């Protein structure tokens, strides 16, 4: 949004001053400038709403990561408190298992909330990246290329926070079984050891999120979407799609 109106101001070109909502207003500099400023404000308002929809999955996943880290710390300290007897250590283990089950329930709820959102972001992002490359290499002039390149990078980074946090959540979940294995379970009673085997078994599965149950949400998927957009652009370029459209417009 910032790059668009900055390029429009610096270009001093009539074609760069077409307004999005109100259209071109010729020969009235003051009125046009006021309309231009109002549209800049409106665009930034829409961008703020877009940023909110892009960042809330990352915030939710970050909160889950914090709870997993706290649980890992609690588990690693099991059996190390010399003031606890066997019953108290057993209750502490039960509390850890209960916390883990609650985290899994929250993860299911959170995943159902943003599953469709991230799926649409990745799907439309691939199409937008392809169109951006067509615009850069075929249609755009120098000024539009600058704006399109900035927009391309922004779209590419749109899903990175959520995918990064999802990948880090998987890594944090992988540390939980290690913490269980390295706690002081050897000095505990038989009941404690049986229950901790059950806990260890159920923590082997990492918390993962999927986009409408089609693909996992992580950095690998984000990179695959970028590769897919380039493949789609290459295919359309070889088919002469961009040149045919350009000839039709001319």
Coordinates of C-alpha atoms in Angstrom, one line a residue:
X1 CA 0.0 0.0 0.0
X2 CA 2.8 2.5 0.9
X3 CA 4.8 1.6 -2.2
X4 CA 1.7 2.2 -4.4
X5 CA 1.0 5.7 -3.4
X6 CA 4.7 6.6 -3.1
X7 CA 5.3 5.5 -6.7
X8 CA 2.2 7.4 -7.8
X9 CA 3.6 10.6 -6.2
X10 CA 7.1 10.2 -7.5
X11 CA 6.1 9.2 -11.0
X12 CA 4.3 12.5 -11.9
X13 CA 2.5 10.4 -14.5
X14 CA -1.3 10.8 -15.1
X15 CA -1.7 7.0 -15.5
X16 CA -0.3 6.5 -12.0
X17 CA -2.9 8.8 -10.4
X18 CA -6.0 6.9 -11.3
X19 CA -7.9 6.6 -8.0
X20 CA -9.2 3.2 -6.9
X21 CA -12.5 4.1 -5.4
X22 CA -13.4 7.5 -6.9
X23 CA -11.6 7.3 -10.3
X24 CA -9.7 10.1 -12.0
X25 CA -10.6 13.8 -11.3
X26 CA -8.9 16.0 -13.9
X27 CA -7.9 19.6 -13.7
X28 CA -8.8 20.0 -10.0
X29 CA -5.5 19.6 -8.1
X30 CA -6.8 20.4 -4.6
X31 CA -9.9 18.3 -4.9
X32 CA -7.8 15.5 -6.4
X33 CA -5.2 15.6 -3.6
X34 CA -8.0 15.4 -1.0
X35 CA -9.5 12.4 -2.7
X36 CA -6.1 10.9 -3.0
X37 CA -5.4 11.3 0.7
X38 CA -8.8 9.8 1.6
X39 CA -8.1 6.8 -0.5
X40 CA -4.6 6.4 1.0
X41 CA -6.3 6.3 4.5
X42 CA -8.9 3.8 3.2
X43 CA -6.3 1.5 1.7
X44 CA -4.3 1.5 4.9
X45 CA -7.5 0.7 6.9
X46 CA -8.1 -2.3 4.6
X47 CA -4.4 -3.3 4.9
X48 CA -4.8 -3.3 8.7
X49 CA -7.8 -5.6 8.5
X50 CA -5.8 -7.8 6.2
X51 CA -2.8 -7.9 8.6
X52 CA -5.2 -9.0 11.4
X53 CA -6.4 -11.9 9.4
X54 CA -2.8 -12.8 8.4
X55 CA -1.4 -12.7 11.9
X56 CA -4.0 -14.2 14.2
X57 CA -3.1 -17.8 13.3
X58 CA 0.5 -17.1 14.2
X59 CA -0.5 -15.6 17.5
X60 CA -2.6 -18.6 18.4
X61 CA 0.1 -21.0 17.5
X62 CA 2.7 -19.0 19.4
X63 CA 0.5 -19.3 22.5
X64 CA 0.3 -23.0 22.1
X65 CA 4.1 -23.1 21.8
X66 CA 4.4 -21.3 25.1
X67 CA 2.1 -23.9 26.8
X68 CA 4.1 -26.7 25.3
X69 CA 7.4 -25.2 26.5
X70 CA 6.0 -24.8 30.0
X71 CA 4.7 -28.3 30.1
X72 CA 8.1 -29.6 28.9
X73 CA 9.7 -27.8 31.8
X74 CA 7.3 -29.3 34.3
X75 CA 7.8 -32.8 32.9
X76 CA 11.6 -32.5 33.0
X77 CA 11.4 -31.7 36.8
X78 CA 9.2 -34.7 37.7
X79 CA 10.7 -36.7 40.5
X80 CA 13.4 -34.1 41.3
X81 CA 11.7 -32.5 44.3
X82 CA 13.0 -34.3 47.4
X83 CA 10.1 -32.9 49.5
X84 CA 7.5 -34.9 47.5
X85 CA 6.5 -38.4 48.3
X86 CA 5.4 -41.0 45.8
X87 CA 1.7 -39.9 45.9
X88 CA 2.6 -36.3 45.3
X89 CA 4.9 -37.2 42.4
X90 CA 2.1 -39.3 40.9
X91 CA -0.4 -36.4 41.2
X92 CA 2.1 -34.1 39.5
X93 CA 2.4 -36.6 36.7
X94 CA -1.4 -36.8 36.4
X95 CA -1.6 -33.0 36.3
X96 CA 1.0 -32.9 33.4
X97 CA -1.1 -35.5 31.5
X98 CA -4.2 -33.4 32.1
X99 CA -2.5 -30.3 30.8
X100 CA -1.3 -32.1 27.7
X101 CA -4.8 -33.3 26.9
X102 CA -6.1 -29.7 27.4
X103 CA -3.4 -28.4 25.0
X104 CA -4.5 -31.0 22.4
X105 CA -8.1 -30.0 22.7
X106 CA -7.2 -26.3 22.3
X107 CA -5.0 -27.2 19.2
X108 CA -8.0 -29.0 17.6
X109 CA -10.2 -25.9 18.2
X110 CA -7.6 -23.5 16.9
X111 CA -6.8 -25.6 13.9
X112 CA -10.5 -25.7 12.9
X113 CA -10.6 -21.9 13.1
X114 CA -7.8 -21.0 10.7
X115 CA -7.6 -24.1 8.6
X116 CA -9.7 -22.7 5.8
X117 CA -8.1 -19.2 6.2
X118 CA -4.6 -20.4 5.6
X119 CA -5.7 -22.8 2.8
X120 CA -7.2 -19.8 0.9
X121 CA -4.2 -17.7 1.6
X122 CA -1.9 -20.3 0.1
X123 CA -4.1 -21.1 -2.8
X124 CA -4.8 -17.5 -3.8
X125 CA -1.2 -16.6 -3.0
X126 CA 0.1 -19.1 -5.6
X127 CA -2.2 -17.6 -8.3
X128 CA -1.3 -14.0 -7.3
X129 CA 2.4 -14.7 -7.5
X130 CA 2.0 -16.2 -10.9
X131 CA 0.0 -13.1 -12.1
X132 CA 2.7 -10.8 -10.6
X133 CA 5.5 -12.6 -12.5
X134 CA 3.4 -12.3 -15.7
X135 CA 2.9 -8.6 -15.0
X136 CA 6.6 -8.0 -14.3
X137 CA 8.0 -9.8 -17.3
X138 CA 5.4 -8.9 -19.9
X139 CA 3.0 -6.0 -19.1
X140 CA 4.5 -3.6 -16.6
X141 CA 6.6 -0.6 -17.2
X142 CA 9.4 0.5 -14.8
X143 CA 7.2 2.1 -12.2
X144 CA 4.7 -0.7 -12.2
X145 CA 7.5 -3.2 -12.0
X146 CA 8.7 -1.6 -8.7
X147 CA 5.2 -1.7 -7.2
X148 CA 4.6 -5.3 -8.4
X149 CA 8.0 -6.6 -7.1
X150 CA 7.2 -5.1 -3.6
X151 CA 3.7 -6.6 -3.7
X152 CA 5.2 -10.0 -4.8
X153 CA 7.5 -10.0 -1.8
X154 CA 4.7 -9.1 0.5
X155 CA 2.4 -11.9 -0.8
X156 CA 5.3 -14.3 -0.5
X157 CA 5.8 -13.3 3.1
X158 CA 2.1 -13.3 3.9
X159 CA 1.9 -16.9 5.2
X160 CA 5.5 -17.1 6.5
X161 CA 4.6 -16.2 10.2
X162 CA 1.9 -18.8 10.5
X163 CA 3.9 -21.5 8.7
X164 CA 7.0 -20.7 10.8
X165 CA 5.2 -20.9 14.1
X166 CA 3.6 -24.2 13.0
X167 CA 7.0 -25.6 12.1
X168 CA 8.4 -24.5 15.5
X169 CA 5.4 -26.0 17.3
X170 CA 6.2 -29.3 15.7
X171 CA 9.8 -29.0 16.9
X172 CA 8.7 -28.0 20.4
X173 CA 6.4 -31.1 20.5
X174 CA 9.3 -33.3 19.6
X175 CA 11.1 -32.2 22.7
X176 CA 8.3 -33.3 25.0
X177 CA 9.0 -37.1 24.8
X178 CA 12.7 -36.4 25.4
X179 CA 11.8 -34.5 28.5
X180 CA 9.7 -37.4 29.7
X181 CA 12.4 -39.9 29.1
X182 CA 15.0 -37.8 30.9
X183 CA 13.0 -37.1 34.0
X184 CA 13.7 -39.0 37.3
X185 CA 11.3 -41.8 36.6
X186 CA 13.7 -44.6 37.6
X187 CA 13.4 -43.6 41.3
X188 CA 9.6 -43.6 41.2
X189 CA 7.2 -46.4 42.2
X190 CA 5.7 -48.9 39.8
X191 CA 2.4 -47.0 39.4
X192 CA 4.3 -43.9 38.3
X193 CA 6.4 -45.8 35.8
X194 CA 3.4 -47.4 34.2
X195 CA 1.6 -44.1 33.8
X196 CA 4.6 -42.3 32.4
X197 CA 4.9 -45.0 29.7
X198 CA 1.3 -44.2 28.7
X199 CA 2.2 -40.5 28.7
X200 CA 5.3 -41.1 26.6
X201 CA 3.3 -43.1 24.1
X202 CA 0.7 -40.4 23.6
X203 CA 3.2 -37.6 23.2
X204 CA 4.9 -39.3 20.2
X205 CA 2.4 -37.6 17.9
X206 CA 3.2 -34.0 17.2
X207 CA 0.7 -31.2 17.0
X208 CA 0.2 -30.4 13.3
X209 CA -2.2 -28.2 11.4
X210 CA -3.6 -28.9 8.0
X211 CA -5.2 -26.7 5.3
X212 CA -8.7 -28.2 4.8
X213 CA -7.1 -31.6 5.5
X214 CA -5.2 -31.4 2.1
X215 CA -1.7 -30.4 3.2
X216 CA 0.3 -29.7 6.4
X217 CA 0.8 -26.1 7.4
X218 CA 4.6 -25.5 7.8
X219 CA 7.5 -23.8 6.1
X220 CA 8.0 -26.7 3.7
X221 CA 4.4 -26.1 2.4
X222 CA 5.0 -22.4 2.1
X223 CA 8.1 -23.0 0.0
X224 CA 6.2 -25.5 -2.1
X225 CA 3.6 -22.9 -2.9
X226 CA 6.3 -20.5 -4.1
X227 CA 7.7 -23.3 -6.3
X228 CA 4.2 -24.1 -7.7
X229 CA 3.6 -20.4 -8.6
X230 CA 6.8 -20.4 -10.6
X231 CA 5.9 -23.6 -12.3
X232 CA 2.5 -22.2 -13.2
X233 CA 4.1 -19.1 -14.6
X234 CA 6.5 -21.1 -16.7
X235 CA 3.6 -23.2 -18.1
X236 CA 1.6 -20.1 -18.9
X237 CA 4.6 -18.4 -20.5
X238 CA 5.4 -21.4 -22.7
X239 CA 1.7 -21.5 -23.8
X240 CA 2.0 -17.9 -24.8
X241 CA -0.8 -16.8 -22.5
X242 CA 0.7 -13.5 -21.5
X243 CA 1.7 -12.5 -25.0
X244 CA -1.8 -13.4 -26.4
X245 CA -3.5 -11.3 -23.7
X246 CA -1.1 -8.4 -24.4
X247 CA -1.9 -8.6 -28.2
X248 CA -5.6 -8.6 -27.5
X249 CA -5.3 -5.6 -25.2
X250 CA -3.3 -3.7 -27.8

